[in-house]
Amino acid sequence: MTNVTVVGSQWGDEGKGKIVDWLSERAEIVVRFQGGHNAGHTLVVDGVTYKLSLLPSGVVRPGKLGIIGNGVVVDPWHLLKEIAAIREKGVDVGPDNLRVAENACLILPLHAEIDRLREEARGAAKIGTTGRGIGPAYEDKVARRAIRLCDLADPATLKTKLDELLRHHDALRKGLGFAPVDRASLEKALAEMAPQILPYADPVWPFLDEAVRKGRRILFEGAQGALLYIYHGTCPFLTSSNTVAAQAATGAGVGPHAAGFVLGITKAYTTRVGSGPFPTELTDAVGQGLGERGHEFGTVTGRPRRCGWFDAVLVRQSVRVGGIRGIALTKLDVLDGMDELKVCVAYDIDGRRYDRLPAAQHLQARAVPVYETMRGWKESTRGARSWAELPAAAVKYIVRIEELIGCRVAMLSTSPERNDTILTADPFAGV
C-alpha cells in the first residue's frame, strides 16, 4: 500500500473535502501541508455538514490523527475558533488527535490588515485576495522575519522577532498612510492566546518519518488548486503557496517519496473565485445555471464562483506539472439535463493555436477557447454508485476527458454524500 496526496487540478473549489473525507476512512493520518484559512473544505457526513478551513478533513472521523504541517501559515485565533465550532457538533478535537508543526509560521492581525489595505489600494486591479493575511504571512516567512508557533513559548525570542517584524510592517503601513501597529495590543493578544495553542505544538516531522518507515497510511491534503500555483498559475491572480503535490513533502517535513499516489480533484466543469483569466467562462444563462445547480459559492468567502465549460488544456497542464496519476471527477450530476456540452481542447491567441496556457499575462487575457461539442444526457447521474448506472453519453464524456488530459479517472463523485462515489482505481494501492 502507498500514501495518497490529494491536490486540486483547477482553481480550487473542486470538491476536495468530500474526497479527502472518503479517503480518510482508510488512512491513519491526515496532513494539511500548505495554504491557510483562505481554503474551505465542505464535508457532508451522515447528513451533517462540516465547513473546515485549517483543520485537516480527517478530523471529523474518530481514531484519525490530524496534522497541520510546517508548510501551512496558521492563524492561531481562527484555529481555536474552528476547533470550538467543530466541538459543538460533537467532534472531539484536542492535542491527542491534532498536532501543529512547531515551526509553522503564524498569521497575525497585522497580516490581514495589510492584505486588505493593499487590495483596496489596487482599485480596479484587485487580484481577488480573501483579505485573510495569507500572502503577507508567506512574504514574512520567506523574508525570515515571521513569528513561528514555537516562538510563543519564549518571551525573549518573541520580543526580538517582533522588533524585526514591526520594523518592516510599520514602514510599509507608513507608506500607505496608516498608523503603526499597536504593539501593546498585539503582545497582549499573543500572551493570552499562547497557552491555548501551544499544547498542540509538536515537532511533527520525526513522527511522520517514523510513520512512513512503519508503512502507516498517510493522506496528504492540499488546498486551493494547481492553477493558483505560485510558479505555474495565472500570475498575479494566485495564492501565495505551492499548491502541487511536491509541496506535500516540504510542507510536512518528509522525503518526496512519501507523497505516494497523487490524486487530482477535478470538477466536471470549471469554476473560479475572484479575479483573473478564465478562458471558458460563461456569463450567459448556461453559466448561471451551472452556478445555481452546483451551489457555487465560496466556502470561506461566500462569493459566487464564476462558471464555465471544462478546460482540458488547463487540467492537462496541471496533470503534467503536478505529477497527477489519477483524477477524482466531481459534480458530474450538475451537467444532467443539458442538451450539449463543450470541452476546451486548445486556445486561439491572435490567430495562433496553443495547447497550453502561456505564462505571459497579456497572452492569457487574449486566449479564446477552441471547443469540441459533445452530446449531453437527460437522465440523472445523481447518486450513481456504479458505471452501469451512468447514461451512455455521460460515460463518453468521461472517457473523452481522460483522453484529452492524458490521465485516467480513478474516482467519480455523483453527489455531496460521501458514499455516492464510484471507485475505478484504488489510490492507496497506487494503481
Short mmCIF file of C-alpha atoms in Angstrom, two decimals:
data_model
loop_
_atom_site.label_atom_id
_atom_site.label_comp_id
_atom_site.label_asym_id
_atom_site.label_seq_id
_atom_site.Cartn_x
_atom_site.Cartn_y
_atom_site.Cartn_z
CA MET A 1 0.00 0.00 0.00
CA THR A 2 1.05 3.61 -0.54
CA ASN A 3 0.30 7.08 0.78
CA VAL A 4 -2.01 9.40 -1.15
CA THR A 5 -1.64 13.11 -1.87
CA VAL A 6 -4.80 14.99 -2.80
CA VAL A 7 -4.49 18.24 -4.75
CA GLY A 8 -6.81 20.43 -6.79
CA SER A 9 -6.25 20.42 -10.55
CA GLN A 10 -8.16 23.62 -11.35
CA TRP A 11 -8.65 26.93 -9.49
CA GLY A 12 -9.69 25.30 -6.23
CA ASP A 13 -13.25 24.51 -5.06
CA GLU A 14 -13.15 21.19 -6.92
CA GLY A 15 -14.75 19.19 -4.10
CA LYS A 16 -11.61 18.07 -2.26
CA GLY A 17 -13.35 17.96 1.12
CA LYS A 18 -15.63 15.09 0.24
CA ILE A 19 -12.89 13.08 -1.48
CA VAL A 20 -10.44 13.56 1.40
CA ASP A 21 -13.16 12.52 3.85
CA TRP A 22 -13.91 9.44 1.74
CA LEU A 23 -10.22 8.51 1.62
CA SER A 24 -9.56 9.34 5.27
CA GLU A 25 -11.64 6.37 6.38
CA ARG A 26 -8.79 4.20 5.09
CA ALA A 27 -5.96 6.42 6.29
CA GLU A 28 -4.48 6.66 9.77
CA ILE A 29 -3.01 10.17 9.49
CA VAL A 30 -4.29 13.19 7.53
CA VAL A 31 -1.84 16.05 6.91
CA ARG A 32 -2.54 19.60 5.70
CA PHE A 33 0.67 20.76 4.00
CA GLN A 34 0.11 24.27 2.58
CA GLY A 35 -2.19 27.25 2.46
CA GLY A 36 -4.05 28.86 5.32
CA HIS A 37 -7.61 29.58 6.38
CA ASN A 38 -8.36 31.02 2.95
CA ALA A 39 -9.13 27.46 1.86
CA GLY A 40 -12.52 25.92 2.57
CA HIS A 41 -13.42 22.24 2.56
CA THR A 42 -17.06 21.21 2.97
CA LEU A 43 -17.86 17.70 4.23
CA VAL A 44 -21.26 16.05 4.46
CA VAL A 45 -21.19 13.03 6.79
CA ASP A 46 -24.42 11.25 7.78
CA GLY A 47 -26.40 14.36 6.86
CA VAL A 48 -24.22 16.70 8.96
CA THR A 49 -22.31 19.44 7.13
CA TYR A 50 -18.86 20.47 8.34
CA LYS A 51 -17.06 23.51 6.93
CA LEU A 52 -13.33 23.36 7.59
CA SER A 53 -10.56 25.72 6.57
CA LEU A 54 -7.48 24.93 8.68
CA LEU A 55 -8.36 21.61 10.25
CA PRO A 56 -7.46 18.51 8.22
CA SER A 57 -10.64 16.96 6.84
CA GLY A 58 -9.97 13.63 8.53
CA VAL A 59 -10.50 15.20 11.94
CA VAL A 60 -14.25 14.52 11.76
CA ARG A 61 -13.55 10.77 11.85
CA PRO A 62 -12.83 9.05 15.18
CA GLY A 63 -9.42 7.45 15.52
CA LYS A 64 -7.68 9.60 12.91
CA LEU A 65 -4.74 11.86 13.65
CA GLY A 66 -4.79 15.30 12.03
CA ILE A 67 -1.57 17.21 11.41
CA ILE A 68 -1.08 20.81 10.29
CA GLY A 69 2.35 20.85 8.67
CA ASN A 70 5.06 23.49 8.55
CA GLY A 71 4.00 24.48 5.02
CA VAL A 72 0.75 25.94 6.37
CA VAL A 73 0.53 29.52 7.64
CA VAL A 74 -1.61 29.36 10.77
CA ASP A 75 -3.94 31.98 12.18
CA PRO A 76 -4.00 30.67 15.77
CA TRP A 77 -7.12 32.60 16.74
CA HIS A 78 -9.02 31.22 13.77
CA LEU A 79 -7.78 27.71 14.51
CA LEU A 80 -9.02 27.89 18.08
CA LYS A 81 -12.41 29.15 16.89
CA GLU A 82 -12.62 26.35 14.33
CA ILE A 83 -11.80 23.76 16.99
CA ALA A 84 -14.50 25.20 19.27
CA ALA A 85 -17.07 25.22 16.45
CA ILE A 86 -16.48 21.62 15.47
CA ARG A 87 -16.59 20.52 19.09
CA GLU A 88 -20.09 21.99 19.26
CA LYS A 89 -21.04 19.49 16.54
CA GLY A 90 -19.88 16.61 18.70
CA VAL A 91 -16.42 16.11 17.20
CA ASP A 92 -13.71 15.63 19.81
CA VAL A 93 -10.61 17.64 18.87
CA GLY A 94 -7.63 18.04 21.18
CA PRO A 95 -3.84 17.64 21.34
CA ASP A 96 -4.26 13.87 21.30
CA ASN A 97 -5.69 13.85 17.75
CA LEU A 98 -4.48 17.18 16.34
CA ARG A 99 -0.88 18.33 16.09
CA VAL A 100 0.50 21.55 14.64
CA ALA A 101 4.09 21.76 13.43
CA GLU A 102 6.06 23.79 15.97
CA ASN A 103 7.88 25.54 13.12
CA ALA A 104 4.69 26.62 11.34
CA CYS A 105 4.58 30.39 10.76
CA LEU A 106 1.73 32.41 12.22
CA ILE A 107 -0.75 34.78 10.62
CA LEU A 108 -1.14 37.80 12.89
CA PRO A 109 -3.84 40.52 12.77
CA LEU A 110 -1.34 42.85 11.08
CA HIS A 111 -1.15 40.46 8.13
CA ALA A 112 -4.89 40.62 7.47
CA GLU A 113 -4.81 44.39 7.87
CA ILE A 114 -2.05 44.96 5.33
CA ASP A 115 -3.65 42.40 3.00
CA ARG A 116 -6.89 44.41 2.90
CA LEU A 117 -5.13 47.78 2.71
CA ARG A 118 -3.06 46.76 -0.29
CA GLU A 119 -6.03 45.19 -2.05
CA GLU A 120 -8.02 48.39 -1.61
CA ALA A 121 -5.09 50.43 -2.93
CA ARG A 122 -5.08 48.36 -6.14
CA GLY A 123 -8.53 49.67 -7.08
CA ALA A 124 -9.74 48.11 -10.32
CA ALA A 125 -6.58 45.97 -10.47
CA LYS A 126 -7.58 43.86 -7.45
CA ILE A 127 -6.22 40.31 -7.52
CA GLY A 128 -9.10 38.79 -5.57
CA THR A 129 -7.39 38.05 -2.25
CA THR A 130 -9.62 36.84 0.60
CA GLY A 131 -8.09 39.52 2.84
CA ARG A 132 -7.14 37.00 5.50
CA GLY A 133 -3.42 37.74 5.54
CA ILE A 134 -2.16 34.62 3.82
CA GLY A 135 0.01 36.41 1.22
CA PRO A 136 1.67 38.82 3.68
CA ALA A 137 2.32 35.93 6.09
CA TYR A 138 4.12 33.98 3.36
CA GLU A 139 6.09 37.11 2.49
CA ASP A 140 7.34 37.36 6.08
CA LYS A 141 8.08 33.64 6.06
CA VAL A 142 10.42 33.78 3.08
CA ALA A 143 11.95 37.02 4.39
CA ARG A 144 12.84 35.20 7.63
CA ARG A 145 11.00 37.62 9.90
CA ALA A 146 7.86 35.56 10.62
CA ILE A 147 6.73 34.57 14.10
CA ARG A 148 6.64 30.78 14.41
CA LEU A 149 4.44 28.76 16.73
CA CYS A 150 7.43 27.70 18.84
CA ASP A 151 8.39 31.36 19.39
CA LEU A 152 5.32 31.82 21.61
CA ALA A 153 6.97 29.63 24.25
CA ASP A 154 9.88 32.05 24.84
CA PRO A 155 9.10 35.73 25.60
CA ALA A 156 12.66 36.88 24.91
CA THR A 157 12.71 35.33 21.44
CA LEU A 158 9.24 36.65 20.72
CA LYS A 159 10.25 40.21 21.67
CA THR A 160 13.31 40.17 19.41
CA LYS A 161 11.34 38.77 16.47
CA LEU A 162 8.54 41.28 16.94
CA ASP A 163 11.14 44.06 16.74
CA GLU A 164 12.20 42.82 13.32
CA LEU A 165 8.65 42.15 12.12
CA LEU A 166 7.26 45.53 13.13
CA ARG A 167 10.25 47.40 11.70
CA HIS A 168 9.12 46.15 8.32
CA HIS A 169 5.35 46.45 8.76
CA ASP A 170 5.38 49.91 10.31
CA ALA A 171 7.40 51.21 7.37
CA LEU A 172 5.01 49.54 4.95
CA ARG A 173 1.96 50.98 6.70
CA LYS A 174 3.51 54.45 6.77
CA GLY A 175 3.99 54.28 3.03
CA LEU A 176 0.27 53.54 2.65
CA GLY A 177 -0.65 56.36 5.00
CA PHE A 178 -1.64 54.31 8.04
CA ALA A 179 -0.61 54.33 11.69
CA PRO A 180 1.99 51.89 13.08
CA VAL A 181 0.92 48.55 14.54
CA ASP A 182 -0.40 48.76 18.11
CA ARG A 183 2.37 46.67 19.62
CA ALA A 184 0.95 46.62 23.15
CA SER A 185 -2.36 45.20 21.94
CA LEU A 186 -0.60 42.63 19.77
CA GLU A 187 1.64 41.45 22.62
CA LYS A 188 -1.36 41.17 24.93
CA ALA A 189 -3.31 39.13 22.38
CA LEU A 190 -0.36 36.80 21.82
CA ALA A 191 0.16 36.32 25.56
CA GLU A 192 -3.50 35.41 26.06
CA MET A 193 -3.62 33.06 23.10
CA ALA A 194 -0.30 31.24 23.59
CA PRO A 195 -1.37 28.92 26.47
CA GLN A 196 -4.35 27.77 24.39
CA ILE A 197 -2.45 26.95 21.20
CA LEU A 198 0.93 25.71 22.49
CA PRO A 199 -0.44 22.33 23.70
CA TYR A 200 -0.96 21.48 20.01
CA ALA A 201 2.65 22.36 19.05
CA ASP A 202 4.74 19.35 18.07
CA PRO A 203 7.87 18.54 16.03
CA VAL A 204 5.73 16.59 13.57
CA TRP A 205 8.44 15.66 11.09
CA PRO A 206 10.08 12.92 13.27
CA PHE A 207 6.65 11.43 13.90
CA LEU A 208 5.83 11.41 10.17
CA ASP A 209 9.24 9.98 9.32
CA GLU A 210 8.60 7.07 11.68
CA ALA A 211 5.08 6.63 10.32
CA VAL A 212 6.43 6.40 6.77
CA ARG A 213 9.03 3.83 7.83
CA LYS A 214 6.36 1.73 9.53
CA GLY A 215 4.11 1.85 6.47
CA ARG A 216 1.26 3.67 8.17
CA ARG A 217 -1.24 5.10 5.70
CA ILE A 218 -0.90 8.86 5.34
CA LEU A 219 -3.22 11.14 3.42
CA PHE A 220 -1.68 14.48 2.45
CA GLU A 221 -4.37 17.10 1.94
CA GLY A 222 -3.75 20.09 -0.30
CA ALA A 223 -5.74 23.30 -0.56
CA GLN A 224 -6.68 25.58 -3.47
CA GLY A 225 -5.68 24.27 -6.91
CA ALA A 226 -2.78 23.86 -9.32
CA LEU A 227 -3.87 26.85 -11.43
CA LEU A 228 -3.29 29.08 -8.38
CA TYR A 229 0.24 27.68 -8.03
CA ILE A 230 2.71 30.49 -7.33
CA TYR A 231 5.04 29.33 -10.13
CA HIS A 232 2.79 27.96 -12.86
CA GLY A 233 -0.57 29.61 -12.15
CA THR A 234 -2.21 32.67 -13.66
CA CYS A 235 0.10 35.34 -12.24
CA PRO A 236 -0.61 37.62 -10.39
CA PHE A 237 -4.02 36.12 -9.65
CA LEU A 238 -2.57 33.38 -7.46
CA THR A 239 -2.35 32.11 -3.94
CA SER A 240 0.99 32.53 -2.17
CA SER A 241 1.86 28.87 -1.63
CA ASN A 242 2.88 25.88 -3.71
CA THR A 243 -0.36 24.01 -4.37
CA VAL A 244 1.05 20.94 -6.14
CA ALA A 245 1.96 17.52 -4.76
CA ALA A 246 5.68 18.28 -4.47
CA GLN A 247 4.78 20.59 -1.58
CA ALA A 248 3.40 17.64 0.40
CA ALA A 249 6.97 16.64 1.19
CA THR A 250 8.44 20.03 2.07
CA GLY A 251 5.26 21.22 3.75
CA ALA A 252 5.18 18.22 6.09
CA GLY A 253 8.88 17.60 6.59
CA VAL A 254 9.19 14.26 4.79
CA GLY A 255 11.05 13.00 1.74
CA PRO A 256 9.42 13.26 -1.71
CA HIS A 257 8.90 9.50 -1.88
CA ALA A 258 6.34 9.79 0.92
CA ALA A 259 3.83 11.67 -1.28
CA GLY A 260 2.76 8.37 -2.89
CA PHE A 261 -0.15 8.34 -5.34
CA VAL A 262 -1.13 11.85 -6.49
CA LEU A 263 -4.89 12.26 -6.93
CA GLY A 264 -6.07 15.43 -8.67
CA ILE A 265 -9.56 16.56 -7.74
CA THR A 266 -11.26 17.82 -10.90
CA LYS A 267 -14.69 19.33 -11.38
CA ALA A 268 -16.68 18.16 -14.43
CA TYR A 269 -16.89 21.81 -15.49
CA THR A 270 -14.75 24.79 -14.42
CA THR A 271 -15.17 27.43 -11.71
CA ARG A 272 -13.11 30.26 -10.33
CA VAL A 273 -13.48 32.69 -7.42
CA GLY A 274 -12.09 36.21 -7.68
CA SER A 275 -10.21 37.95 -10.45
CA GLY A 276 -8.01 36.55 -13.19
CA PRO A 277 -8.18 34.97 -16.65
CA PHE A 278 -10.82 32.34 -17.27
CA PRO A 279 -10.92 31.38 -20.97
CA THR A 280 -14.03 29.15 -20.81
CA GLU A 281 -16.09 31.41 -18.53
CA LEU A 282 -19.80 31.60 -19.35
CA THR A 283 -21.52 34.87 -18.49
CA ASP A 284 -24.84 33.77 -20.00
CA ALA A 285 -27.78 31.69 -18.76
CA VAL A 286 -25.79 28.48 -19.17
CA GLY A 287 -23.12 29.70 -16.77
CA GLN A 288 -25.74 30.96 -14.36
CA GLY A 289 -27.44 27.57 -14.48
CA LEU A 290 -24.22 25.76 -13.65
CA GLY A 291 -23.72 28.04 -10.66
CA GLU A 292 -27.25 27.53 -9.39
CA ARG A 293 -27.30 23.73 -9.78
CA GLY A 294 -23.79 23.40 -8.41
CA HIS A 295 -24.39 25.76 -5.46
CA GLU A 296 -21.25 27.59 -6.48
CA PHE A 297 -20.43 29.87 -3.58
CA GLY A 298 -17.04 30.00 -1.84
CA THR A 299 -16.93 28.04 1.44
CA VAL A 300 -14.76 30.69 3.10
CA THR A 301 -15.79 33.94 1.42
CA GLY A 302 -19.35 33.22 0.30
CA ARG A 303 -18.51 34.86 -3.02
CA PRO A 304 -20.30 33.43 -6.09
CA ARG A 305 -17.97 31.40 -8.27
CA ARG A 306 -17.53 32.17 -11.94
CA CYS A 307 -18.58 29.14 -14.02
CA GLY A 308 -17.59 27.80 -17.42
CA TRP A 309 -17.06 24.74 -19.60
CA PHE A 310 -14.47 22.09 -18.79
CA ASP A 311 -11.00 23.25 -19.83
CA ALA A 312 -8.97 20.20 -20.82
CA VAL A 313 -5.95 22.36 -21.70
CA LEU A 314 -5.58 23.64 -18.15
CA VAL A 315 -6.25 20.30 -16.46
CA ARG A 316 -3.73 18.58 -18.77
CA GLN A 317 -1.22 21.24 -17.76
CA SER A 318 -1.97 20.58 -14.07
CA VAL A 319 -1.55 16.83 -14.59
CA ARG A 320 1.89 17.29 -16.13
CA VAL A 321 3.21 19.98 -13.79
CA GLY A 322 1.78 18.36 -10.68
CA GLY A 323 2.60 14.72 -11.35
CA ILE A 324 -1.05 13.71 -11.08
CA ARG A 325 -1.56 9.98 -11.66
CA GLY A 326 -5.34 9.84 -11.42
CA ILE A 327 -8.21 12.28 -11.09
CA ALA A 328 -11.35 12.28 -8.98
CA LEU A 329 -14.04 13.77 -11.21
CA THR A 330 -16.64 15.62 -9.13
CA LYS A 331 -20.06 17.24 -9.67
CA LEU A 332 -20.91 15.22 -12.78
CA ASP A 333 -24.57 15.44 -11.74
CA VAL A 334 -24.57 19.23 -12.25
CA LEU A 335 -24.38 18.56 -16.02
CA ASP A 336 -27.55 16.44 -16.00
CA GLY A 337 -30.28 17.61 -18.37
CA MET A 338 -28.10 19.66 -20.71
CA ASP A 339 -28.60 19.21 -24.47
CA GLU A 340 -24.95 19.65 -25.31
CA LEU A 341 -21.63 20.11 -23.53
CA LYS A 342 -18.48 21.85 -24.67
CA VAL A 343 -14.89 21.00 -23.79
CA CYS A 344 -11.97 23.34 -24.45
CA VAL A 345 -9.27 21.46 -26.39
CA ALA A 346 -6.96 24.36 -27.30
CA TYR A 347 -6.70 28.17 -27.38
CA ASP A 348 -6.60 30.63 -30.22
CA ILE A 349 -4.42 33.62 -29.33
CA ASP A 350 -4.04 36.20 -32.07
CA GLY A 351 -4.56 33.55 -34.73
CA ARG A 352 -2.07 31.07 -33.26
CA ARG A 353 -3.20 27.76 -31.74
CA TYR A 354 -1.90 26.90 -28.26
CA ASP A 355 -2.13 23.56 -26.45
CA ARG A 356 -1.11 25.21 -23.16
CA LEU A 357 -1.82 28.45 -21.33
CA PRO A 358 1.12 30.82 -21.88
CA ALA A 359 2.72 32.35 -18.79
CA ALA A 360 2.50 35.93 -20.11
CA GLN A 361 -0.43 37.83 -18.63
CA HIS A 362 -1.26 39.69 -21.85
CA LEU A 363 -1.48 36.42 -23.79
CA GLN A 364 -3.63 34.76 -21.12
CA ALA A 365 -6.08 37.65 -21.34
CA ARG A 366 -6.48 37.12 -25.11
CA ALA A 367 -6.92 33.33 -25.03
CA VAL A 368 -10.04 32.27 -26.95
CA PRO A 369 -11.14 28.67 -26.31
CA VAL A 370 -11.33 26.17 -29.15
CA TYR A 371 -14.26 23.91 -28.30
CA GLU A 372 -15.25 20.37 -29.03
CA THR A 373 -19.01 19.86 -28.68
CA MET A 374 -20.46 16.68 -27.17
CA ARG A 375 -24.00 15.41 -26.72
CA GLY A 376 -25.43 15.82 -23.24
CA TRP A 377 -27.80 13.49 -21.37
CA LYS A 378 -31.27 13.85 -19.92
CA GLU A 379 -31.02 11.07 -17.36
CA SER A 380 -29.92 11.72 -13.78
CA THR A 381 -26.46 10.70 -12.64
CA ARG A 382 -27.00 11.94 -9.08
CA GLY A 383 -26.27 9.25 -6.52
CA ALA A 384 -24.90 6.73 -9.04
CA ARG A 385 -22.52 4.23 -7.45
CA SER A 386 -21.52 2.15 -10.45
CA TRP A 387 -20.64 2.73 -14.09
CA ALA A 388 -23.72 0.70 -15.09
CA GLU A 389 -25.95 3.39 -13.58
CA LEU A 390 -24.50 6.15 -15.78
CA PRO A 391 -26.05 7.23 -19.11
CA ALA A 392 -24.00 6.25 -22.16
CA ALA A 393 -23.45 9.90 -23.07
CA ALA A 394 -22.05 10.59 -19.59
CA VAL A 395 -19.60 7.71 -19.93
CA LYS A 396 -18.49 9.05 -23.32
CA TYR A 397 -17.94 12.48 -21.77
CA ILE A 398 -15.76 10.98 -19.03
CA VAL A 399 -13.75 8.88 -21.46
CA ARG A 400 -13.15 11.89 -23.71
CA ILE A 401 -11.90 13.91 -20.73
CA GLU A 402 -9.45 11.11 -19.91
CA GLU A 403 -8.16 11.17 -23.48
CA LEU A 404 -7.74 14.94 -23.57
CA ILE A 405 -5.96 15.35 -20.22
CA GLY A 406 -3.83 12.21 -20.54
CA CYS A 407 -4.91 10.86 -17.16
CA ARG A 408 -7.47 8.32 -16.00
CA VAL A 409 -10.49 8.91 -13.80
CA ALA A 410 -9.72 6.98 -10.62
CA MET A 411 -12.79 8.16 -8.72
CA LEU A 412 -16.12 9.65 -9.74
CA SER A 413 -18.33 11.68 -7.38
CA THR A 414 -22.03 11.94 -8.18
CA SER A 415 -23.32 13.94 -5.19
CA PRO A 416 -22.04 15.63 -2.00
CA GLU A 417 -22.83 12.47 0.01
CA ARG A 418 -19.64 10.53 0.72
CA ASN A 419 -20.96 7.14 -0.43
CA ASP A 420 -22.17 8.42 -3.80
CA THR A 421 -18.75 7.63 -5.26
CA ILE A 422 -17.59 5.28 -7.99
CA LEU A 423 -14.08 3.88 -7.49
CA THR A 424 -12.26 2.72 -10.62
CA ALA A 425 -8.74 2.58 -9.17
CA ASP A 426 -7.56 2.35 -5.56
CA PRO A 427 -5.27 5.32 -4.79
CA PHE A 428 -3.95 3.65 -1.62
CA ALA A 429 -2.88 0.66 -3.71
CA GLY A 430 -1.03 3.00 -6.05
CA VAL A 431 -2.93 1.75 -9.09
#
